[in-house]
Amino acid sequence: MTEIYTFVSGPLAWVAFGIFIIGSIYRLVSMYALAKAKDGSSLAYMSLPFGLRSILNWMIPFNTMGWKGDPLMTVATFVFHIGFLVVAVFLGAHVVLWDTNFGISIPSLPDVAGDIVSFAVIAACAIFAYRRIALPHVKGVTRGKDWFALIIVALPFITGVLAYHQVGPVLLMTILHVLAAELLLALIPFTRLSHALFVLFTRAYMGSEFGGVRNARDW
Amino acid sequence: MSQIADRIISDPGLENGVAGLTTEKIQKVVNRMLEGETGAKLKAYRETCMRCGLCSQACHFYVSHDNDPSYSPVNKATETMYELMDKKGKVEPQRIYEMAQMAYTECNLCKRCAHYCPVGIDTGYIMSMVRRICYLLDVVPQYIRDTAHSHASTMNQMWVKDDEWIDSLQWQEDEARDEFPGLRIPLDKEGADVYYSVIAPEPKFRTQLIYQAAAIMNAAGIDWTMPSEPGWDNSDMCMFVGDFENMGRLKRAHYESAQKLRVKRIVMGECGHAFRSVYDMGNRWLGHKKMPVPVIHAVEFYHELMTQGKLKITHKYEKPVTIQDPCNIIRGKGLMDKLRDVVHFLCEEVVEMTPNREHNYCCCAGGGVINCGPPFKNTRMTGNRIKADQLRATGVKDVVIPCHNCHGGLEDIIGYYDLGMHGKFIGDIIYELMEKPEM
């Protein structure tokens, strides 16, 4: 069991990070090349100030028509994304990981806070799942891919909480947690989670169009 | 949740088109189009769209059908373009019928959903690309197809012959000279400040609008002209059909006829879709980042006349009015403030609709939907109950509508829901209020 742990937290982690980083670069570069080849009439209108204006306006909860119209989704989205980043980077155990593997020392979240945020992220995932099951306008467009993305993103949090609270065999849970996180990392560029890579660009383009050409708000 | 398959409407253009299809042919055309014409934009949209459903609430079709998910923008994209991409075009001919009906008649390309999508998906663009595929497969509603054919053959939307066009202008000049002695509609005047262009339905059946425009131009002392040759029609159904080759021809003819006359700029009549074609789509197809000839919409022109003191009226319009914000000039160009300035200048009282400005609900006629003709009239009527509610809530009788599509659409809605209201172009009001010579 310990060997498995050493393997998943050692070489396999490097593989996962490698796939994530190289995969992301590949996807971004190839998408940009495609855009340059085919979307000249859109690229020409890209504007940094209007792109940023749009991104900023959509980063404020309840600032936009979309966020105002569905408060539950708004809260879930912000809790999920902020919580995800906070836990991934600043959770005590992860801070140790950054330090031992990369020599980067950053402040860590108090354990209780990390725990609460993890639960909040799981709750947000539950809300996403609830919407996919219960709301007709979401259910109708939900496909296997959407469920897959939701599950792989929720798994590291569920296994992490189980490991931290020592539910079930700790070492096994920890191994599963690391595996789940590695799976998630490696799959980001190649699943629906690739929105993490592309959203800034789609948002910025919409912002550029509306700001620079349409002279109207896009929120 | 209803299904598009359950509400198929008989249309000869769609039926005959689908009859000539096989799955192999569909696959070939879809893949050729997706490979050859679309690129990262469409691909990124499909990947980035999280199917969260937030866009649903934006769509007047969805809201008007008691939140029927089938009409939500994300569902329309999922059931058409995303499906074609996922299946690499391997779908049955009947499925193309359903997709065409959805894309041509259940989406006005008004882009209101843009205000609701957190990740910035342009469903209007996606539906335009679906229409492009349907056009390449020759599955297009008959009425709008016919209109696009008219464009392709005569360079105008209404089969107006070259001599009929000049006749109409001279006829209007003649009529107007009874009321305004000395009035001219100058044809082909080289180097004029203003080249006035209209949509072909104006000479065809709303000729009084040309009369009014001439009266306003003359009263304001504008150095203007209208072209006698093809290119005078700024409208563009080819754009909405997905016939981008002819969209390009039309816009080129429009710009070139203005360039030939060496005019300073083009002023367009009160039309929204034509403005979209000139300002947003046709120009880009031709590779113009900026207009080769400056183009302004009638609302901007009236605004100029107003601020320069050239727009003189004898009194203000007394009855309260409300304002329809046409998507193509509001969400398309941001003319909401200028539109309001002009209307407030002309009218005593304005009762706003909610929501308004760039968050306006579409008239449900635009995007070529009204041009799909009688078979789909009920689609527009039931699909825009929300607009009827919005109009009714203002309690006024007159609606200022600076767009031909909105005009047709709202007049239909007003009739169908028995609202007892009436639409007015800004030109109608200016003409009514302007100083006229004693007879």
XYZ file of C-alpha atoms in Angstrom:
658
model
C 0.000 0.000 0.000
C 2.781 2.407 0.888
C 4.467 1.642 -2.426
C 1.281 2.498 -4.231
C 1.127 5.746 -2.306
C 4.723 6.545 -3.180
C 3.987 5.791 -6.805
C 0.817 7.854 -7.120
C 2.225 10.782 -5.206
C 5.562 10.610 -7.017
C 5.949 9.615 -10.672
C 2.243 9.568 -11.381
C 1.890 13.115 -10.102
C 4.576 14.240 -12.516
C 2.758 12.489 -15.316
C -0.526 14.160 -14.371
C 1.043 17.608 -14.129
C 2.853 16.941 -17.394
C -0.315 15.971 -19.243
C -2.137 18.941 -17.760
C 0.517 21.484 -18.695
C 1.530 20.116 -22.078
C -2.084 19.281 -22.937
C -3.240 22.768 -22.025
C -0.496 24.421 -24.028
C -1.256 22.173 -26.974
C -4.958 22.967 -26.852
C -4.451 26.695 -26.505
C -1.819 26.889 -29.215
C -3.758 24.755 -31.683
C -6.952 26.700 -30.992
C -5.122 29.962 -31.572
C -3.629 28.637 -34.811
C -7.105 27.621 -35.948
C -8.468 31.026 -35.011
C -5.729 32.731 -36.992
C -6.429 30.544 -39.996
C -10.213 30.715 -39.934
C -11.529 33.459 -37.678
C -9.714 36.527 -38.930
C -12.912 38.546 -39.037
C -13.361 37.886 -35.322
C -9.745 38.100 -34.167
C -9.514 41.530 -35.781
C -11.966 42.885 -33.225
C -10.330 41.477 -30.108
C -9.736 44.297 -27.650
C -7.920 44.062 -24.353
C -9.812 46.815 -22.514
C -13.239 45.656 -23.647
C -12.300 42.022 -23.036
C -11.208 42.820 -19.499
C -14.263 44.983 -18.931
C -16.459 42.025 -19.757
C -14.446 39.565 -17.679
C -14.530 41.875 -14.660
C -18.242 42.513 -14.924
C -18.962 38.813 -15.043
C -16.691 38.187 -12.050
C -18.964 40.229 -9.809
C -21.807 38.115 -8.402
C -25.286 39.411 -9.253
C -23.833 42.123 -11.466
C -25.078 40.670 -14.742
C -28.457 39.700 -16.164
C -27.417 36.056 -16.130
C -26.300 36.072 -12.510
C -29.361 38.013 -11.398
C -31.746 35.610 -13.063
C -30.688 32.472 -11.216
C -29.400 33.242 -7.698
C -28.893 29.610 -6.680
C -26.717 28.950 -9.706
C -24.835 32.180 -9.113
C -23.988 31.324 -5.530
C -23.069 27.755 -6.471
C -20.844 28.903 -9.338
C -18.911 31.434 -7.289
C -18.591 29.172 -4.253
C -17.450 26.316 -6.426
C -14.816 28.162 -8.446
C -13.386 30.230 -5.618
C -13.488 27.248 -3.252
C -11.840 25.031 -5.835
C -8.881 27.378 -6.259
C -8.568 28.134 -2.552
C -8.507 24.467 -1.572
C -6.295 23.371 -4.439
C -3.682 25.981 -3.628
C -3.927 26.946 0.023
C -5.134 23.862 1.871
C -2.634 22.982 4.629
C -1.730 19.605 3.166
C -1.311 21.102 -0.319
C 0.926 23.886 0.990
C 3.203 21.198 2.401
C 3.120 19.553 -1.013
C 4.179 22.753 -2.798
C 6.972 23.198 -0.281
C 8.394 19.671 -0.355
C 8.121 19.158 -4.109
C 8.776 22.591 -5.539
C 10.288 24.516 -2.640
C 7.530 27.118 -2.856
C 6.274 28.280 0.509
C 2.925 30.032 0.667
C 0.605 30.731 3.569
C -1.840 27.964 4.349
C -5.492 27.955 5.228
C -6.403 26.955 8.804
C -7.529 23.308 8.774
C -11.068 24.108 9.857
C -11.466 26.703 7.132
C -10.125 24.262 4.539
C -12.621 21.707 5.733
C -15.532 24.113 5.536
C -14.560 25.282 2.046
C -14.260 21.669 0.875
C -17.770 20.944 2.095
C -18.996 24.099 0.399
C -17.456 22.973 -2.903
C -19.129 19.569 -2.568
C -22.415 21.316 -1.821
C -21.969 23.432 -4.955
C -21.399 20.253 -6.970
C -24.568 18.865 -5.456
C -26.420 21.971 -6.643
C -25.022 21.499 -10.145
C -26.194 17.888 -10.053
C -29.588 18.920 -8.714
C -29.991 21.385 -11.591
C -29.102 18.701 -14.124
C -31.705 16.358 -12.683
C -34.480 18.699 -11.637
C -34.566 21.711 -13.951
C -36.128 20.891 -17.333
C -34.079 23.485 -19.242
C -30.850 22.003 -17.896
C -31.890 18.353 -17.910
C -32.825 18.474 -21.576
C -29.356 19.547 -22.681
C -27.361 17.443 -20.236
C -25.294 14.709 -21.833
C -22.962 12.000 -20.481
C -20.003 14.351 -20.888
C -21.552 16.860 -18.512
C -22.022 14.246 -15.813
C -18.522 12.931 -16.371
C -17.035 16.400 -15.922
C -19.055 16.979 -12.774
C -18.029 13.638 -11.276
C -14.325 14.002 -11.951
C -14.333 17.446 -10.436
C -16.239 16.368 -7.333
C -14.240 13.197 -6.669
C -11.036 14.800 -5.316
C -13.120 16.802 -2.858
C -15.184 13.854 -1.695
C -12.133 11.596 -1.256
C -10.208 14.463 0.343
C -12.883 15.051 2.941
C -13.123 11.311 3.651
C -9.367 11.069 4.070
C -9.177 14.124 6.310
C -11.984 12.916 8.529
C -10.510 9.437 8.514
C -13.610 7.777 7.190
C -12.497 4.394 5.930
C -8.833 3.349 5.710
C -6.831 6.573 5.740
C -4.054 5.491 3.442
C -6.433 4.041 0.873
C -8.548 7.191 0.978
C -5.465 9.320 0.565
C -4.336 7.272 -2.409
C -7.799 7.582 -3.960
C -7.748 11.302 -3.291
C -4.399 11.750 -5.010
C -5.506 9.575 -7.901
C -8.748 11.508 -8.303
C -6.879 14.806 -8.295
C -4.415 13.518 -10.879
C -7.223 12.266 -13.073
C -8.875 15.644 -12.840
C -5.690 17.503 -13.731
C -4.900 15.302 -16.681
C -8.428 15.500 -18.048
C -8.931 19.261 -17.798
C -7.622 19.967 -21.314
C -9.584 17.135 -22.909
C -13.056 17.240 -21.378
C -15.796 19.741 -20.794
C -13.509 21.124 -18.098
C -11.493 22.707 -20.897
C -13.750 25.701 -20.361
C -11.137 26.551 -17.746
C -8.744 27.184 -20.638
C -11.085 28.802 -23.137
C -13.510 30.825 -21.073
C -11.282 33.871 -20.846
C -11.125 34.019 -24.628
C -14.805 33.441 -25.366
C -15.716 35.978 -22.712
C -13.143 38.467 -23.971
C -14.368 38.096 -27.533
C -17.970 38.700 -26.547
C -16.782 41.700 -24.535
C -14.772 43.019 -27.476
C -17.687 42.671 -29.868
C -20.148 44.331 -27.563
C -17.758 47.010 -26.361
C -15.906 47.859 -29.544
C -18.431 47.197 -32.295
C -21.863 47.110 -30.734
C -21.290 49.886 -28.193
C -23.507 48.064 -25.762
C -23.138 46.097 -22.554
C -22.748 42.352 -22.685
C -23.958 41.787 -19.143
C -40.783 19.615 -22.749
C -41.999 19.773 -26.312
C -39.933 18.542 -29.246
C -39.271 20.253 -32.540
C -40.397 17.024 -34.242
C -43.884 17.525 -32.779
C -44.365 20.968 -34.240
C -43.211 20.515 -37.812
C -44.834 23.026 -40.126
C -45.388 22.250 -43.773
C -43.274 24.410 -46.050
C -42.480 23.635 -49.706
C -38.933 24.957 -49.442
C -38.120 22.699 -46.526
C -40.045 19.696 -47.892
C -38.578 19.764 -51.378
C -35.118 20.444 -50.022
C -35.200 17.499 -47.650
C -36.608 15.227 -50.379
C -33.354 15.634 -52.272
C -31.115 14.694 -49.356
C -29.369 11.518 -48.288
C -27.388 11.000 -45.107
C -24.210 10.784 -47.183
C -24.864 14.096 -48.859
C -25.624 15.730 -45.511
C -22.419 14.376 -44.056
C -20.378 15.627 -46.964
C -21.821 19.139 -46.889
C -21.739 19.475 -43.094
C -18.132 18.386 -42.830
C -17.051 20.480 -45.778
C -18.681 23.504 -44.184
C -17.345 22.840 -40.685
C -13.837 22.176 -41.985
C -13.754 24.904 -44.562
C -15.736 27.776 -43.095
C -15.911 27.638 -39.332
C -12.966 27.553 -37.011
C -11.893 28.123 -33.445
C -14.839 30.326 -32.574
C -17.432 27.615 -33.105
C -15.198 24.918 -31.647
C -14.522 26.938 -28.501
C -18.219 27.735 -28.109
C -19.138 24.057 -28.249
C -16.487 23.141 -25.691
C -16.931 26.069 -23.359
C -20.721 25.876 -23.193
C -21.437 24.150 -19.872
C -25.133 23.548 -20.618
C -25.997 25.506 -17.475
C -29.226 26.740 -19.014
C -28.852 30.356 -17.856
C -29.493 31.587 -21.387
C -33.024 30.159 -21.340
C -34.539 33.095 -19.507
C -33.182 35.430 -22.209
C -35.223 34.022 -25.039
C -38.658 35.424 -25.834
C -39.630 32.063 -27.386
C -38.787 30.237 -24.156
C -40.532 32.726 -21.905
C -43.578 33.033 -24.160
C -44.048 29.258 -24.210
C -44.234 28.998 -20.417
C -40.549 28.168 -20.099
C -40.597 25.293 -22.545
C -36.958 24.092 -22.581
C -37.170 23.155 -26.241
C -36.999 26.867 -27.082
C -34.049 27.714 -24.893
C -30.994 28.973 -26.799
C -28.746 26.244 -25.430
C -31.250 23.611 -26.525
C -31.475 25.081 -30.006
C -27.690 24.967 -30.256
C -27.522 21.460 -28.791
C -30.198 20.071 -31.098
C -28.677 21.587 -34.202
C -25.026 22.563 -34.420
C -23.710 20.608 -31.444
C -25.493 17.500 -32.718
C -24.094 17.975 -36.229
C -20.621 18.376 -34.764
C -20.943 15.405 -32.415
C -22.272 13.126 -35.140
C -19.998 14.576 -37.812
C -23.036 15.308 -39.907
C -24.366 11.769 -39.833
C -28.051 12.555 -39.430
C -31.233 11.642 -41.262
C -32.706 14.093 -43.803
C -35.771 14.631 -41.613
C -33.487 15.836 -38.841
C -32.249 18.575 -41.177
C -35.869 19.651 -41.658
C -36.217 20.000 -37.892
C -32.927 21.841 -37.572
C -33.841 24.215 -40.392
C -37.218 24.995 -38.874
C -35.562 25.681 -35.537
C -32.768 27.809 -36.937
C -34.815 29.813 -39.450
C -38.057 30.281 -37.582
C -37.486 29.817 -33.846
C -34.498 32.087 -33.395
C -34.427 35.751 -34.360
C -30.638 36.010 -33.992
C -31.380 38.915 -31.639
C -28.465 37.940 -29.369
C -30.313 38.774 -26.182
C -28.973 35.498 -24.793
C -25.531 37.120 -24.822
C -26.539 39.019 -21.684
C -27.191 35.797 -19.837
C -24.302 33.522 -20.789
C -21.500 33.627 -18.217
C -18.937 32.206 -20.640
C -19.799 34.391 -23.609
C -21.371 32.011 -26.106
C -22.848 33.716 -29.156
C -25.863 31.561 -29.912
C -26.848 33.927 -32.705
C -23.624 33.104 -34.493
C -24.160 29.384 -33.961
C -27.672 29.549 -35.414
C -26.380 31.544 -38.386
C -23.930 28.754 -39.077
C -26.733 26.184 -38.853
C -28.638 28.235 -41.418
C -25.542 28.308 -43.585
C -25.442 24.508 -43.557
C -29.171 24.293 -44.318
C -28.702 26.732 -47.184
C -25.843 24.654 -48.605
C -28.162 21.632 -48.340
C -30.869 23.687 -50.063
C -33.295 23.281 -47.178
C -34.644 26.828 -46.750
C -38.208 28.056 -46.084
C -39.735 28.976 -49.418
C -40.671 32.607 -48.816
C -37.297 33.759 -47.584
C -35.618 31.665 -50.267
C -37.652 33.480 -52.877
C -36.610 36.810 -51.404
C -32.968 35.777 -51.489
C -33.430 34.773 -55.123
C -34.801 38.217 -55.807
C -31.666 39.708 -54.309
C -29.485 37.433 -56.390
C -31.283 38.249 -59.639
C -32.206 41.914 -59.295
C -29.907 43.109 -56.470
C -32.989 44.085 -54.519
C -35.340 42.224 -52.245
C -38.642 42.802 -54.041
C -38.041 42.130 -57.743
C -38.211 45.892 -58.307
C -37.094 46.449 -61.907
C -34.505 49.109 -62.604
C -37.001 51.431 -64.330
C -39.640 50.842 -61.655
C -37.208 52.041 -59.017
C -36.567 55.334 -60.802
C -40.268 55.652 -61.562
C -41.136 55.267 -57.888
C -38.696 57.961 -56.856
C -39.888 60.366 -59.526
C -43.477 59.608 -58.647
C -42.793 60.446 -55.004
C -40.957 63.600 -55.997
C -43.887 64.594 -58.147
C -46.403 63.930 -55.372
C -44.339 65.734 -52.789
C -43.944 68.821 -54.958
C -47.665 69.399 -54.577
C -47.124 69.795 -50.868
C -43.567 71.134 -50.864
C -42.984 73.170 -54.019
C -39.370 72.946 -55.131
C -38.747 69.613 -53.411
C -36.270 67.372 -55.197
C -35.204 63.766 -54.908
C -31.819 64.237 -56.579
C -30.728 61.126 -58.464
C -27.061 60.239 -58.946
C -25.786 63.547 -57.684
C -22.027 63.171 -57.559
C -20.223 64.305 -54.448
C -23.388 64.752 -52.378
C -23.032 64.837 -48.589
C -25.616 62.139 -48.088
C -26.424 59.019 -50.078
C -29.805 57.867 -48.861
C -30.451 54.140 -49.113
C -33.589 52.215 -48.276
C -34.834 48.654 -48.243
C -36.736 47.479 -51.304
C -40.066 47.164 -49.475
C -40.048 50.977 -49.299
C -40.527 51.609 -53.032
C -42.626 48.444 -53.218
C -45.263 49.095 -50.588
C -44.216 51.767 -48.124
C -43.498 54.440 -50.657
C -44.745 57.156 -48.328
C -41.577 56.647 -46.312
C -39.511 57.847 -49.260
C -41.876 60.790 -49.578
C -41.369 61.628 -45.911
C -37.604 61.199 -46.100
C -37.528 63.581 -49.072
C -39.606 66.096 -47.126
C -37.233 65.889 -44.146
C -34.065 66.117 -46.274
C -35.409 69.133 -48.103
C -36.646 70.885 -44.975
C -33.285 70.325 -43.279
C -31.421 71.574 -46.336
C -29.360 68.434 -46.776
C -27.186 67.963 -49.857
C -28.395 64.478 -50.670
C -28.906 61.981 -53.423
C -30.378 58.597 -54.209
C -28.758 56.248 -56.726
C -30.602 55.301 -59.887
C -28.742 52.027 -60.329
C -28.700 48.720 -58.424
C -27.048 49.054 -55.050
C -29.788 51.353 -53.775
C -31.322 48.545 -51.720
C -29.464 48.120 -48.432
C -31.524 45.125 -47.306
C -30.192 41.610 -47.224
C -32.131 38.392 -46.826
C -29.209 36.411 -48.224
C -27.449 37.089 -44.929
C -30.295 35.454 -43.008
C -30.651 32.568 -45.445
C -26.982 31.676 -45.120
C -26.205 32.612 -48.719
C -23.074 34.517 -47.806
C -21.820 34.710 -51.392
C -24.807 36.807 -52.388
C -24.633 38.728 -49.112
C -21.178 39.802 -50.238
C -22.409 40.740 -53.718
C -25.189 42.860 -52.263
C -22.987 44.758 -49.866
C -20.354 45.298 -52.505
C -22.994 46.736 -54.833
C -24.264 48.987 -52.064
C -20.863 50.368 -51.107
C -19.719 50.651 -54.717
C -22.753 52.575 -55.862
C -21.995 55.076 -53.091
C -18.312 55.140 -54.020
C -19.125 55.717 -57.686
C -21.102 58.784 -56.730
C -18.217 59.913 -54.479
C -20.672 60.732 -51.703
C -19.426 61.619 -48.238
C -21.475 58.990 -46.473
C -24.444 56.659 -46.569
C -27.504 57.364 -44.474
C -29.766 54.355 -44.117
C -33.497 54.421 -43.604
C -35.175 53.064 -40.494
C -34.271 49.415 -40.827
C -32.440 47.161 -38.441
C -31.509 44.049 -40.380
C -30.054 46.074 -43.247
C -27.908 47.896 -40.762
C -26.667 44.559 -39.420
C -25.769 43.518 -42.923
C -23.909 46.713 -43.757
C -22.281 47.242 -40.376
C -21.768 43.816 -38.907
C -21.891 40.901 -41.352
C -21.650 41.846 -45.020
C -18.727 44.199 -44.418
C -16.792 41.479 -42.604
C -17.505 38.973 -45.337
C -15.957 41.464 -47.756
C -12.996 41.905 -45.434
C -13.714 45.474 -44.367
C -12.847 46.134 -40.756
C -14.182 49.644 -41.093
C -16.804 50.764 -43.587
C -15.379 51.657 -47.011
C -17.925 54.475 -47.035
C -19.083 55.827 -43.661
C -22.561 54.497 -42.882
C -25.023 55.822 -40.351
C -28.493 54.697 -39.404
C -31.536 56.972 -39.627
C -31.617 57.301 -35.830
C -28.096 58.717 -35.849
C -28.995 60.991 -38.726
C -32.096 62.383 -36.994
C -30.002 62.833 -33.878
C -27.537 64.922 -35.851
C -30.296 67.001 -37.386
C -31.704 67.549 -33.915
C -28.436 68.596 -32.283
C -27.527 70.833 -35.221
C -30.888 72.534 -34.994
C -31.875 71.418 -38.478
C -34.818 69.376 -37.288
C -37.580 71.866 -36.776
C -41.021 70.922 -35.537
C -44.076 73.068 -34.926
C -45.159 71.258 -31.781
C -44.538 68.044 -29.867
C -46.446 64.825 -30.411
C -49.095 65.006 -27.705
C -50.094 61.424 -27.082
C -47.814 59.276 -24.907
C -45.602 56.844 -26.799
C -43.422 53.907 -25.961
C -40.162 52.965 -27.690
C -39.267 49.666 -29.327
C -35.516 49.068 -29.207
C -34.602 47.186 -32.406
C -31.883 44.670 -31.579
C -29.778 45.342 -34.656
C -29.287 49.015 -33.915
C -29.399 48.802 -30.104
C -27.540 45.579 -29.259
C -25.911 46.001 -32.662
C -24.711 49.602 -32.487
C -25.656 51.064 -29.127
C -28.095 53.683 -30.410
C -30.369 53.478 -27.347
C -29.449 56.928 -26.015
C -29.663 58.690 -29.362
C -32.997 57.002 -30.037
C -34.307 58.282 -26.734
C -32.970 61.798 -27.306
C -34.763 61.948 -30.637
C -38.036 60.545 -29.342
C -38.022 62.850 -26.317
C -37.318 65.776 -28.633
C -40.381 64.863 -30.685
C -42.848 63.586 -28.093
C -44.368 65.000 -24.927
C -44.424 61.780 -22.982
C -42.494 58.542 -23.255
C -43.499 55.458 -21.283
C -40.640 52.971 -21.279
C -41.085 49.246 -21.657
C -39.291 46.959 -19.232
C -36.795 45.587 -19.893
C -35.570 47.999 -22.512
C -32.428 49.373 -24.156
C -29.918 46.583 -24.837
C -31.966 44.205 -22.713
C -35.021 44.643 -24.906
C -37.125 41.731 -26.001
C -36.957 41.091 -29.723
C -39.931 41.827 -31.991
C -39.812 38.160 -33.087
C -39.869 39.231 -36.733
C -36.169 39.896 -37.198
C -33.475 37.475 -38.194
C -35.490 36.736 -41.327
C -38.265 35.023 -39.367
C -41.034 37.271 -40.688
C -39.614 36.707 -44.162
C -40.252 32.971 -43.809
C -43.805 33.955 -44.581
C -47.351 32.922 -43.672
C -46.633 29.268 -42.758
C -44.702 30.501 -39.748
C -46.833 33.424 -38.669
C -48.184 31.584 -35.646
C -44.645 30.679 -34.646
C -44.013 34.398 -34.308
C -47.297 35.132 -32.580
C -47.153 32.427 -29.925
C -43.409 32.897 -29.648
C -43.690 36.479 -28.487
C -46.468 36.660 -25.946
C -43.943 38.338 -23.698
C -43.715 41.298 -26.063
C -47.491 41.650 -26.061
C -47.455 41.676 -22.238
C -44.695 44.253 -22.290
C -46.526 46.480 -24.765
C -49.835 46.168 -22.935
C -48.234 47.121 -19.641
C -47.219 50.538 -20.973
C -50.862 51.509 -21.402
C -50.044 53.719 -24.397
C -51.398 53.512 -27.917
C -48.419 54.562 -30.018
C -45.161 52.682 -30.379
C -42.142 54.349 -31.939
C -40.458 51.632 -34.003
C -37.384 52.683 -35.981
C -37.030 49.358 -37.839
C -38.986 47.758 -40.646
C -38.765 44.249 -39.223
C -39.846 45.364 -35.777
C -42.626 47.319 -37.431
C -44.042 44.304 -39.246
C -43.531 42.068 -36.235
C -45.111 44.381 -33.689
C -48.077 45.257 -35.908
C -48.752 41.515 -36.141
C -48.395 41.049 -32.382
C -50.643 44.023 -31.730
C -53.310 42.537 -34.009
C -53.009 38.990 -32.692
C -53.205 39.995 -29.034
C -55.723 42.738 -29.750
C -53.702 45.483 -28.082
C -55.264 48.371 -29.977
C -51.877 49.990 -30.506
C -50.166 51.372 -33.556
C -46.592 51.516 -34.719
C -44.890 54.643 -35.994
C -41.590 55.229 -37.695
C -39.665 58.241 -36.455
C -40.031 59.580 -39.994
C -43.822 59.363 -39.614
C -43.712 61.521 -36.514
C -41.237 64.053 -37.869
C -43.318 64.399 -41.013
C -46.450 64.874 -38.948
C -44.878 67.557 -36.756
C -42.771 69.428 -39.296
C -43.567 72.823 -40.680
C -45.381 72.568 -44.000
C -46.047 75.310 -46.513
C -49.528 76.867 -46.408
C -51.644 75.309 -49.106
